[in-house]
Amino acid sequence: MNVRMTKPNDLSALAPDYIRSIAPYQPGKPISELVRELGLDEASVVKLASNENPLGIGPRTRAAIDAALGEICRYPDGNGFELKAALAARFNVDMNAIVLGNGSNDVLELISLAFLMPGRSAVLAQHAFAVYPLATQARGARAIVVPAKNFGHDLAAMARAVAEDTQVLWIANPNNPTGTFAPAGEIEALLQAVPPRVLVVLDEAYSEYLPLDSKYDSVKWLKRFPNLVVVRTFSKAYGLAGLRVGYGLMHAAVADILNRVRQPFNVNSLALTAARAALDDMEFVARSYATNLQGLRQLEEGVQALGLEAIPSYGNFLTVRVGKAAEVYKRLLRRGVIVRPVAGYELPEHLRVTVGTAEENVRFLAALGASLKE
Ligand SMILES: *Cc1c(COP(=O)(O)O)cnc(C)c1O
């Protein structure tokens, strides 16, 4: 008779060390969870924890989702033709240079899945977006973490850190959770300095929020640098975080490889339809941009008035040094305000707050002021 030796607890031991040592991603606390925990009135809770768009979604997007509901019994278009065609026209690239993802997070995962493995390494910055070390570690690759400069990426040092076995270099511009930004010239210099065999992943989740004088055209670099991958998302300025849709622009040869490891239907039909419509909701994106710039100023002035220092931000969030951040975070929760602790990013004294509506920003600043005095 076959004796079954494996106890359930032993099963986790069978996963590779590099998987077992992963510290899972810590998402922002959902409103429903805080309501359950503290018995607060749901309508009174302000969530400024996940860099979501406080304006919701645009009118065209909403109409497109409504119209597409009846079709969710069908599988989505696994090639995402309509959305890719619209993106190709918008950015003047070929459709086969686009990879769609279940959120841009999915594109980052696909890159790691296709190009990283034990014996290879990836370069990333201290305080960089958490998905880069996670996706690197999940493939058993080594992360080369380059110390930050003024909380931002030190791109020259990152280029120098590239090793023989380096396959990917991760950049967030602007970076989350620091909000720091590297101007176009620095990125271009890095692209010139890095060996062409290294994929440079330029994650531009917040590019729609960049002030006009900081905007740059990374897509035009794709022709000169076939090792560049530009990653963007519909989760932030387009307001579609819950539907999960993002994309990467890259050389067709790289896209071909990513498509081999992509789930056949990785982007759902509502997400495809909504993103296609959202691309044309220009007025909504413009309003999101304007609301954010104003709100960012409101938060900057507000925290300064409280005697706090913030890292200058180019995104839709502000990261503020509050001292005992874990304690202040809890006090804010009790006042119905959810922000994001960033101790896991080696920023134990900071909290990250997303720019909300003017009213939400006022609520946060009042709650923060009261929490500091507590
Ligand atoms: C929010 C964010 C993303 C986008 O995530 P999605 O999976 O598209 O929702 C990607 N990169 C950074 C740096 C982000 O902050």
PDB file of N, CA and C and ligand atoms in Angstrom, residues 25 50-51 102-106 108 129 132 172-176 203-206 231-236 240-241 244-246 317 352, ligand 1:
ATOM      1  N   TYR A  25       3.103  41.541  -0.660  1.00  0.00           N
ATOM      2  CA  TYR A  25       2.758  42.945  -0.893  1.00  0.00           C
ATOM      3  C   TYR A  25       1.687  43.377   0.106  1.00  0.00           C
ATOM      4  N   SER A  50      -4.280  54.251  -1.734  1.00  0.00           N
ATOM      5  CA  SER A  50      -3.876  53.421  -2.877  1.00  0.00           C
ATOM      6  C   SER A  50      -3.725  54.195  -4.176  1.00  0.00           C
ATOM      7  N   ASN A  51      -3.551  55.500  -4.070  1.00  0.00           N
ATOM      8  CA  ASN A  51      -3.331  56.351  -5.248  1.00  0.00           C
ATOM      9  C   ASN A  51      -4.417  56.195  -6.308  1.00  0.00           C
ATOM     10  N   ASN A 102      -3.146  42.574 -17.016  1.00  0.00           N
ATOM     11  CA  ASN A 102      -4.170  42.652 -15.972  1.00  0.00           C
ATOM     12  C   ASN A 102      -3.636  43.628 -14.916  1.00  0.00           C
ATOM     13  N   GLY A 103      -3.721  44.924 -15.248  1.00  0.00           N
ATOM     14  CA  GLY A 103      -2.982  45.950 -14.522  1.00  0.00           C
ATOM     15  C   GLY A 103      -1.562  45.965 -15.064  1.00  0.00           C
ATOM     16  N   SER A 104      -0.867  47.083 -14.904  1.00  0.00           N
ATOM     17  CA  SER A 104       0.518  47.100 -15.393  1.00  0.00           C
ATOM     18  C   SER A 104       1.372  46.161 -14.549  1.00  0.00           C
ATOM     19  N   ASN A 105       0.913  45.866 -13.348  1.00  0.00           N
ATOM     20  CA  ASN A 105       1.576  44.879 -12.489  1.00  0.00           C
ATOM     21  C   ASN A 105       1.790  43.554 -13.242  1.00  0.00           C
ATOM     22  N   ASP A 106       0.793  43.185 -14.016  1.00  0.00           N
ATOM     23  CA  ASP A 106       0.862  41.956 -14.800  1.00  0.00           C
ATOM     24  C   ASP A 106       2.004  42.036 -15.812  1.00  0.00           C
ATOM     25  N   LEU A 108       4.711  43.804 -15.531  1.00  0.00           N
ATOM     26  CA  LEU A 108       5.966  43.682 -14.775  1.00  0.00           C
ATOM     27  C   LEU A 108       6.245  42.210 -14.459  1.00  0.00           C
ATOM     28  N   PHE A 129       9.224  50.992  -6.048  1.00  0.00           N
ATOM     29  CA  PHE A 129       7.938  50.294  -6.036  1.00  0.00           C
ATOM     30  C   PHE A 129       8.132  48.820  -5.659  1.00  0.00           C
ATOM     31  N   TYR A 132       8.872  45.460  -7.880  1.00  0.00           N
ATOM     32  CA  TYR A 132      10.159  45.114  -8.524  1.00  0.00           C
ATOM     33  C   TYR A 132      10.936  44.068  -7.712  1.00  0.00           C
ATOM     34  N   ALA A 172      11.026  53.342 -11.719  1.00  0.00           N
ATOM     35  CA  ALA A 172       9.695  53.958 -11.636  1.00  0.00           C
ATOM     36  C   ALA A 172       9.892  55.458 -11.750  1.00  0.00           C
ATOM     37  N   ASN A 173       9.213  56.064 -12.725  1.00  0.00           N
ATOM     38  CA  ASN A 173       9.370  57.505 -12.923  1.00  0.00           C
ATOM     39  C   ASN A 173       8.033  58.155 -13.258  1.00  0.00           C
ATOM     40  N   PRO A 174       7.431  58.903 -12.306  1.00  0.00           N
ATOM     41  CA  PRO A 174       7.826  59.076 -10.912  1.00  0.00           C
ATOM     42  C   PRO A 174       7.783  57.751 -10.136  1.00  0.00           C
ATOM     43  N   ASN A 175       8.524  57.746  -9.014  1.00  0.00           N
ATOM     44  CA  ASN A 175       8.528  56.542  -8.191  1.00  0.00           C
ATOM     45  C   ASN A 175       7.408  56.579  -7.160  1.00  0.00           C
ATOM     46  N   ASN A 176       6.885  55.431  -6.870  1.00  0.00           N
ATOM     47  CA  ASN A 176       5.951  55.228  -5.775  1.00  0.00           C
ATOM     48  C   ASN A 176       6.676  54.351  -4.760  1.00  0.00           C
ATOM     49  N   ASP A 203       8.746  52.327 -15.756  1.00  0.00           N
ATOM     50  CA  ASP A 203       7.362  52.247 -15.281  1.00  0.00           C
ATOM     51  C   ASP A 203       6.836  53.667 -15.066  1.00  0.00           C
ATOM     52  N   GLU A 204       5.891  54.062 -15.923  1.00  0.00           N
ATOM     53  CA  GLU A 204       5.378  55.437 -15.897  1.00  0.00           C
ATOM     54  C   GLU A 204       3.907  55.476 -15.474  1.00  0.00           C
ATOM     55  N   ALA A 205       3.624  54.848 -14.340  1.00  0.00           N
ATOM     56  CA  ALA A 205       2.231  54.760 -13.873  1.00  0.00           C
ATOM     57  C   ALA A 205       1.605  56.130 -13.633  1.00  0.00           C
ATOM     58  N   TYR A 206       2.456  57.128 -13.369  1.00  0.00           N
ATOM     59  CA  TYR A 206       1.924  58.451 -13.020  1.00  0.00           C
ATOM     60  C   TYR A 206       2.202  59.493 -14.096  1.00  0.00           C
ATOM     61  N   VAL A 231       6.151  51.128 -19.471  1.00  0.00           N
ATOM     62  CA  VAL A 231       4.961  50.520 -18.879  1.00  0.00           C
ATOM     63  C   VAL A 231       4.029  51.610 -18.354  1.00  0.00           C
ATOM     64  N   ARG A 232       2.762  51.515 -18.724  1.00  0.00           N
ATOM     65  CA  ARG A 232       1.764  52.509 -18.288  1.00  0.00           C
ATOM     66  C   ARG A 232       0.511  51.787 -17.788  1.00  0.00           C
ATOM     67  N   THR A 233      -0.366  52.556 -17.157  1.00  0.00           N
ATOM     68  CA  THR A 233      -1.544  51.940 -16.543  1.00  0.00           C
ATOM     69  C   THR A 233      -2.797  52.783 -16.718  1.00  0.00           C
ATOM     70  N   PHE A 234      -3.947  52.111 -16.658  1.00  0.00           N
ATOM     71  CA  PHE A 234      -5.233  52.810 -16.609  1.00  0.00           C
ATOM     72  C   PHE A 234      -5.730  52.946 -15.165  1.00  0.00           C
ATOM     73  N   SER A 235      -4.909  52.510 -14.205  1.00  0.00           N
ATOM     74  CA  SER A 235      -5.363  52.490 -12.807  1.00  0.00           C
ATOM     75  C   SER A 235      -5.357  53.854 -12.141  1.00  0.00           C
ATOM     76  N   LYS A 236      -4.561  54.779 -12.622  1.00  0.00           N
ATOM     77  CA  LYS A 236      -4.370  56.024 -11.882  1.00  0.00           C
ATOM     78  C   LYS A 236      -5.190  57.162 -12.506  1.00  0.00           C
ATOM     79  N   LEU A 240      -9.283  53.474 -13.437  1.00  0.00           N
ATOM     80  CA  LEU A 240      -9.770  52.102 -13.614  1.00  0.00           C
ATOM     81  C   LEU A 240      -9.053  51.071 -12.743  1.00  0.00           C
ATOM     82  N   ALA A 241      -8.601  51.479 -11.555  1.00  0.00           N
ATOM     83  CA  ALA A 241      -7.814  50.569 -10.706  1.00  0.00           C
ATOM     84  C   ALA A 241      -8.519  49.241 -10.456  1.00  0.00           C
ATOM     85  N   ARG A 244      -8.360  46.604 -13.509  1.00  0.00           N
ATOM     86  CA  ARG A 244      -7.053  46.009 -13.787  1.00  0.00           C
ATOM     87  C   ARG A 244      -6.710  46.016 -15.276  1.00  0.00           C
ATOM     88  N   VAL A 245      -6.135  47.088 -15.727  1.00  0.00           N
ATOM     89  CA  VAL A 245      -5.625  47.082 -17.097  1.00  0.00           C
ATOM     90  C   VAL A 245      -4.460  48.065 -17.246  1.00  0.00           C
ATOM     91  N   GLY A 246      -3.400  47.540 -17.825  1.00  0.00           N
ATOM     92  CA  GLY A 246      -2.207  48.335 -18.091  1.00  0.00           C
ATOM     93  C   GLY A 246      -1.562  47.812 -19.359  1.00  0.00           C
ATOM     94  N   PHE A 317       0.188  61.667  -5.013  1.00  0.00           N
ATOM     95  CA  PHE A 317       0.322  61.326  -3.592  1.00  0.00           C
ATOM     96  C   PHE A 317       1.473  62.131  -3.007  1.00  0.00           C
ATOM     97  N   ARG A 352       2.387  57.754   3.419  1.00  0.00           N
ATOM     98  CA  ARG A 352       2.047  58.228   2.071  1.00  0.00           C
ATOM     99  C   ARG A 352       0.548  58.518   2.016  1.00  0.00           C
TER     100      ARG A 352
HETATM  101  C1  LIG B   1       0.114  52.030  -9.134  1.00  0.00           C
HETATM  102  C2  LIG B   1       1.385  51.640  -9.767  1.00  0.00           C
HETATM  103  C3  LIG B   1       1.392  50.757 -10.820  1.00  0.00           C
HETATM  104  C4  LIG B   1       0.111  50.331 -11.443  1.00  0.00           C
HETATM  105  O1  LIG B   1      -0.402  49.199 -10.987  1.00  0.00           O
HETATM  106  P1  LIG B   1      -1.596  48.526 -11.793  1.00  0.00           P
HETATM  107  O2  LIG B   1      -1.247  47.096 -11.698  1.00  0.00           O
HETATM  108  O3  LIG B   1      -1.569  49.029 -13.190  1.00  0.00           O
HETATM  109  O4  LIG B   1      -2.833  48.905 -11.057  1.00  0.00           O
HETATM  110  C5  LIG B   1       2.584  50.426 -11.431  1.00  0.00           C
HETATM  111  N1  LIG B   1       3.724  50.979 -11.015  1.00  0.00           N
HETATM  112  C6  LIG B   1       3.760  51.867 -10.024  1.00  0.00           C
HETATM  113  C7  LIG B   1       5.033  52.508  -9.662  1.00  0.00           C
HETATM  114  C8  LIG B   1       2.588  52.204  -9.362  1.00  0.00           C
HETATM  115  O5  LIG B   1       2.617  53.057  -8.352  1.00  0.00           O
END
